[in-house]
PDB file of C-alpha atoms in Angstrom:
ATOM      1  CA  UNK A  17      -0.212  -0.041   0.017  1.00  0.00           C
ATOM      2  CA  UNK A  18       1.322   3.735  -0.739  1.00  0.00           C
ATOM      3  CA  UNK A  19       2.445   5.484   2.236  1.00  0.00           C
ATOM      4  CA  UNK A  20       0.645   8.841   2.831  1.00  0.00           C
ATOM      5  CA  UNK A  21       3.341  10.987   1.034  1.00  0.00           C
ATOM      6  CA  UNK A  22       2.495   9.744  -2.220  1.00  0.00           C
ATOM      7  CA  UNK A  23       5.646  10.403  -4.326  1.00  0.00           C
ATOM      8  CA  UNK A  24       8.005  13.365  -3.324  1.00  0.00           C
ATOM      9  CA  UNK A  25      11.152  14.628  -3.766  1.00  0.00           C
ATOM     10  CA  UNK A  26      13.972  14.314  -1.232  1.00  0.00           C
ATOM     11  CA  UNK A  27      17.373  16.002  -0.983  1.00  0.00           C
ATOM     12  CA  UNK A  28      20.135  15.437   1.148  1.00  0.00           C
ATOM     13  CA  UNK A  29      23.420  17.050   2.213  1.00  0.00           C
ATOM     14  CA  UNK A  30      26.034  14.540   3.061  1.00  0.00           C
ATOM     15  CA  UNK A  31      28.872  15.819   5.732  1.00  0.00           C
ATOM     16  CA  UNK A  32      32.462  13.889   5.409  1.00  0.00           C
ATOM     17  CA  UNK A  33      36.090  15.041   6.161  1.00  0.00           C
ATOM     18  CA  UNK A  34      38.375  16.477   3.858  1.00  0.00           C
ATOM     19  CA  UNK A  35      39.339  13.312   2.508  1.00  0.00           C
ATOM     20  CA  UNK A  36      35.956  11.754   2.382  1.00  0.00           C
ATOM     21  CA  UNK A  37      36.863   9.428   5.425  1.00  0.00           C
ATOM     22  CA  UNK A  38      33.257   7.924   6.593  1.00  0.00           C
ATOM     23  CA  UNK A  39      32.207   7.274   2.665  1.00  0.00           C
ATOM     24  CA  UNK A  40      35.176   5.331   2.224  1.00  0.00           C
ATOM     25  CA  UNK A  41      34.813   3.471   5.657  1.00  0.00           C
ATOM     26  CA  UNK A  42      31.326   2.714   4.895  1.00  0.00           C
ATOM     27  CA  UNK A  43      32.167   1.285   1.345  1.00  0.00           C
ATOM     28  CA  UNK A  44      34.507  -1.241   3.559  1.00  0.00           C
ATOM     29  CA  UNK A  45      31.432  -2.648   5.435  1.00  0.00           C
ATOM     30  CA  UNK A  46      32.675  -2.027   8.528  1.00  0.00           C
ATOM     31  CA  UNK A  47      30.259  -3.676  11.790  1.00  0.00           C
ATOM     32  CA  UNK A  48      30.025  -0.227  12.831  1.00  0.00           C
ATOM     33  CA  UNK A  49      29.507   3.098  10.722  1.00  0.00           C
ATOM     34  CA  UNK A  50      27.660   6.142  11.102  1.00  0.00           C
ATOM     35  CA  UNK A  51      27.039   9.250   8.609  1.00  0.00           C
ATOM     36  CA  UNK A  52      25.413  12.562   8.885  1.00  0.00           C
ATOM     37  CA  UNK A  53      23.219  14.132   6.634  1.00  0.00           C
ATOM     38  CA  UNK A  54      20.758  16.809   6.373  1.00  0.00           C
ATOM     39  CA  UNK A  55      17.488  16.097   4.610  1.00  0.00           C
ATOM     40  CA  UNK A  56      14.784  17.749   3.035  1.00  0.00           C
ATOM     41  CA  UNK A  57      11.255  16.977   1.212  1.00  0.00           C
ATOM     42  CA  UNK A  58      10.079  18.704  -1.565  1.00  0.00           C
ATOM     43  CA  UNK A  59      11.230  22.443  -2.838  1.00  0.00           C
ATOM     44  CA  UNK A  60      13.408  24.129  -0.195  1.00  0.00           C
ATOM     45  CA  UNK A  61      13.260  27.558   1.309  1.00  0.00           C
ATOM     46  CA  UNK A  62      14.862  29.156   4.412  1.00  0.00           C
ATOM     47  CA  UNK A  63      11.606  28.275   6.315  1.00  0.00           C
ATOM     48  CA  UNK A  64      11.338  24.740   5.177  1.00  0.00           C
ATOM     49  CA  UNK A  65      11.276  21.956   7.734  1.00  0.00           C
ATOM     50  CA  UNK A  66      14.508  19.917   7.195  1.00  0.00           C
ATOM     51  CA  UNK A  67      15.862  17.368   9.600  1.00  0.00           C
ATOM     52  CA  UNK A  68      19.420  16.938  11.070  1.00  0.00           C
ATOM     53  CA  UNK A  69      20.253  13.087  10.498  1.00  0.00           C
ATOM     54  CA  UNK A  70      22.604  10.902  12.173  1.00  0.00           C
ATOM     55  CA  UNK A  71      22.484   7.311  11.074  1.00  0.00           C
ATOM     56  CA  UNK A  72      24.203   4.447  12.175  1.00  0.00           C
ATOM     57  CA  UNK A  73      24.769   0.881  11.553  1.00  0.00           C
ATOM     58  CA  UNK A  74      25.859  -1.749  13.909  1.00  0.00           C
ATOM     59  CA  UNK A  75      26.079  -5.481  12.870  1.00  0.00           C
ATOM     60  CA  UNK A  76      23.434  -5.173   9.904  1.00  0.00           C
ATOM     61  CA  UNK A  77      21.105  -3.054  11.983  1.00  0.00           C
ATOM     62  CA  UNK A  78      20.633   0.856  11.189  1.00  0.00           C
ATOM     63  CA  UNK A  79      19.346   3.164  13.930  1.00  0.00           C
ATOM     64  CA  UNK A  80      18.410   6.588  12.887  1.00  0.00           C
ATOM     65  CA  UNK A  81      18.024   9.707  14.833  1.00  0.00           C
ATOM     66  CA  UNK A  82      17.125  12.847  13.693  1.00  0.00           C
ATOM     67  CA  UNK A  83      15.745  16.247  14.485  1.00  0.00           C
ATOM     68  CA  UNK A  84      13.488  18.546  12.854  1.00  0.00           C
ATOM     69  CA  UNK A  85      14.339  22.501  11.953  1.00  0.00           C
ATOM     70  CA  UNK A  86      14.141  25.016   9.845  1.00  0.00           C
ATOM     71  CA  UNK A  87      16.817  25.655   7.395  1.00  0.00           C
ATOM     72  CA  UNK A  88      17.442  29.194   9.214  1.00  0.00           C
ATOM     73  CA  UNK A  89      16.534  27.844  12.366  1.00  0.00           C
ATOM     74  CA  UNK A  90      19.247  28.501  15.507  1.00  0.00           C
ATOM     75  CA  UNK A  91      20.375  25.350  17.113  1.00  0.00           C
ATOM     76  CA  UNK A  92      18.568  24.214  20.220  1.00  0.00           C
ATOM     77  CA  UNK A  93      20.027  22.118  22.626  1.00  0.00           C
ATOM     78  CA  UNK A  94      18.707  18.484  22.863  1.00  0.00           C
ATOM     79  CA  UNK A  95      20.335  14.745  23.173  1.00  0.00           C
ATOM     80  CA  UNK A  96      20.000  14.403  19.254  1.00  0.00           C
ATOM     81  CA  UNK A  97      21.744  17.527  18.480  1.00  0.00           C
ATOM     82  CA  UNK A  98      24.409  16.821  20.912  1.00  0.00           C
ATOM     83  CA  UNK A  99      24.838  13.749  19.452  1.00  0.00           C
ATOM     84  CA  UNK A 100      25.358  15.381  16.082  1.00  0.00           C
ATOM     85  CA  UNK A 101      27.822  18.003  17.214  1.00  0.00           C
ATOM     86  CA  UNK A 102      29.743  15.254  18.547  1.00  0.00           C
ATOM     87  CA  UNK A 103      30.188  13.204  15.123  1.00  0.00           C
ATOM     88  CA  UNK A 104      30.369  16.852  13.487  1.00  0.00           C
ATOM     89  CA  UNK A 105      33.649  17.691  16.158  1.00  0.00           C
ATOM     90  CA  UNK A 106      34.810  14.059  16.304  1.00  0.00           C
ATOM     91  CA  UNK A 107      35.481  14.044  12.496  1.00  0.00           C
ATOM     92  CA  UNK A 108      35.561  17.725  11.486  1.00  0.00           C
ATOM     93  CA  UNK A 109      33.022  17.228   9.286  1.00  0.00           C
ATOM     94  CA  UNK A 110      31.978  19.589   6.142  1.00  0.00           C
ATOM     95  CA  UNK A 111      29.287  19.688   3.677  1.00  0.00           C
ATOM     96  CA  UNK A 112      30.424  16.718   0.922  1.00  0.00           C
ATOM     97  CA  UNK A 113      28.001  15.860  -1.344  1.00  0.00           C
ATOM     98  CA  UNK A 114      24.342  16.508  -2.444  1.00  0.00           C
ATOM     99  CA  UNK A 115      22.247  13.779  -3.353  1.00  0.00           C
ATOM    100  CA  UNK A 116      18.316  14.085  -4.311  1.00  0.00           C
ATOM    101  CA  UNK A 117      15.626  11.593  -6.147  1.00  0.00           C
ATOM    102  CA  UNK A 118      11.843  11.256  -6.605  1.00  0.00           C
ATOM    103  CA  UNK A 119      10.811   8.626  -4.313  1.00  0.00           C
ATOM    104  CA  UNK A 120       7.561   6.726  -4.355  1.00  0.00           C
ATOM    105  CA  UNK A 121       7.069   4.710  -0.800  1.00  0.00           C
ATOM    106  CA  UNK A 122       5.084   1.583   0.088  1.00  0.00           C
ATOM    107  CA  UNK A 123       4.492  -0.565   3.308  1.00  0.00           C
ATOM    108  CA  UNK A 124       3.011  -3.858   3.776  1.00  0.00           C
ATOM    109  CA  UNK A 125      -0.734  -4.256   4.207  1.00  0.00           C
ATOM    110  CA  UNK A 126      -0.279  -6.923   6.795  1.00  0.00           C
ATOM    111  CA  UNK A 127       2.789  -5.525   8.229  1.00  0.00           C
ATOM    112  CA  UNK A 128       3.373  -2.045   8.220  1.00  0.00           C
ATOM    113  CA  UNK A 129       7.224  -2.563   9.622  1.00  0.00           C
ATOM    114  CA  UNK A 130       7.887  -3.674   5.873  1.00  0.00           C
ATOM    115  CA  UNK A 131       8.684  -0.847   3.594  1.00  0.00           C
ATOM    116  CA  UNK A 132       9.478  -0.622   0.107  1.00  0.00           C
ATOM    117  CA  UNK A 133      10.897   2.404  -2.179  1.00  0.00           C
ATOM    118  CA  UNK A 134      11.433   3.120  -5.110  1.00  0.00           C
ATOM    119  CA  UNK A 135      13.502   5.846  -6.259  1.00  0.00           C
ATOM    120  CA  UNK A 136      14.221   7.460  -9.675  1.00  0.00           C
ATOM    121  CA  UNK A 137      15.845  10.536 -11.119  1.00  0.00           C
ATOM    122  CA  UNK A 138      18.516  10.222  -8.734  1.00  0.00           C
ATOM    123  CA  UNK A 139      21.087  13.130  -9.121  1.00  0.00           C
ATOM    124  CA  UNK A 140      24.161  14.318  -7.227  1.00  0.00           C
ATOM    125  CA  UNK A 141      26.678  17.112  -6.712  1.00  0.00           C
ATOM    126  CA  UNK A 142      29.815  17.852  -4.832  1.00  0.00           C
ATOM    127  CA  UNK A 143      29.615  22.076  -5.212  1.00  0.00           C
ATOM    128  CA  UNK A 144      26.470  24.275  -4.671  1.00  0.00           C
ATOM    129  CA  UNK A 145      25.954  22.303  -1.219  1.00  0.00           C
ATOM    130  CA  UNK A 146      23.013  23.947  -0.085  1.00  0.00           C
ATOM    131  CA  UNK A 147      19.448  22.354  -0.036  1.00  0.00           C
ATOM    132  CA  UNK A 148      17.882  25.609  -1.332  1.00  0.00           C
ATOM    133  CA  UNK A 149      19.306  25.669  -4.452  1.00  0.00           C
ATOM    134  CA  UNK A 150      17.210  23.158  -5.616  1.00  0.00           C
ATOM    135  CA  UNK A 151      17.572  19.769  -7.399  1.00  0.00           C
ATOM    136  CA  UNK A 152      20.476  19.276 -10.003  1.00  0.00           C
ATOM    137  CA  UNK A 153      23.672  17.509 -10.832  1.00  0.00           C
ATOM    138  CA  UNK A 154      25.154  14.400 -12.359  1.00  0.00           C
ATOM    139  CA  UNK A 155      22.077  11.853 -13.124  1.00  0.00           C
ATOM    140  CA  UNK A 156      23.328   8.485 -11.691  1.00  0.00           C
ATOM    141  CA  UNK A 157      21.006   6.251 -13.113  1.00  0.00           C
ATOM    142  CA  UNK A 158      19.862   5.739 -16.662  1.00  0.00           C
ATOM    143  CA  UNK A 159      16.046   7.346 -17.193  1.00  0.00           C
ATOM    144  CA  UNK A 160      14.534   3.885 -17.309  1.00  0.00           C
ATOM    145  CA  UNK A 161      16.374   2.752 -14.239  1.00  0.00           C
ATOM    146  CA  UNK A 162      14.582   2.673 -10.520  1.00  0.00           C
ATOM    147  CA  UNK A 163      16.336   1.850  -7.173  1.00  0.00           C
ATOM    148  CA  UNK A 164      14.142  -0.706  -4.976  1.00  0.00           C
ATOM    149  CA  UNK A 165      14.901  -0.597  -1.420  1.00  0.00           C
ATOM    150  CA  UNK A 166      13.473  -3.436   1.141  1.00  0.00           C
ATOM    151  CA  UNK A 167      13.204  -1.712   4.642  1.00  0.00           C
ATOM    152  CA  UNK A 168      12.690  -3.884   7.537  1.00  0.00           C
ATOM    153  CA  UNK A 169      13.496  -3.908  11.476  1.00  0.00           C
ATOM    154  CA  UNK A 170      16.566  -5.883  12.227  1.00  0.00           C
ATOM    155  CA  UNK A 171      19.011  -7.089  10.120  1.00  0.00           C
ATOM    156  CA  UNK A 172      18.627  -9.435   7.311  1.00  0.00           C
TER     157      UNK A 172
END
């Protein structure tokens, strides 16, 4: 069954070190890894709600912590922001990549914890790393290709 968002555009700014330590480490498939991103849905303005997200993966299980805020909102104290600040400072992270795509998401009729997403028009760029700059960049798939992801609780 389609989720209540329908088809929507998702854009992200991923943070990494100057020498891309986090993405290089992720490619090696370690038992533990983490990444930090700023995510937005739809067209982005200064007043749009965006999400600062800290994703951690341990032993095949993904844990995501996120907090909503406006793009221009002053940072507020919270446990999630403390964790995000820790990761930013630990790795000396800076904006490193922009990735956007159009997504349609579904969940299982008999099991709402089962989610399947279909992403198309996936693009990326390494400059102009502001969400409000809009969706543009190098296309990663051919026009007729779609990325499908199955999301379940726990590891499989």
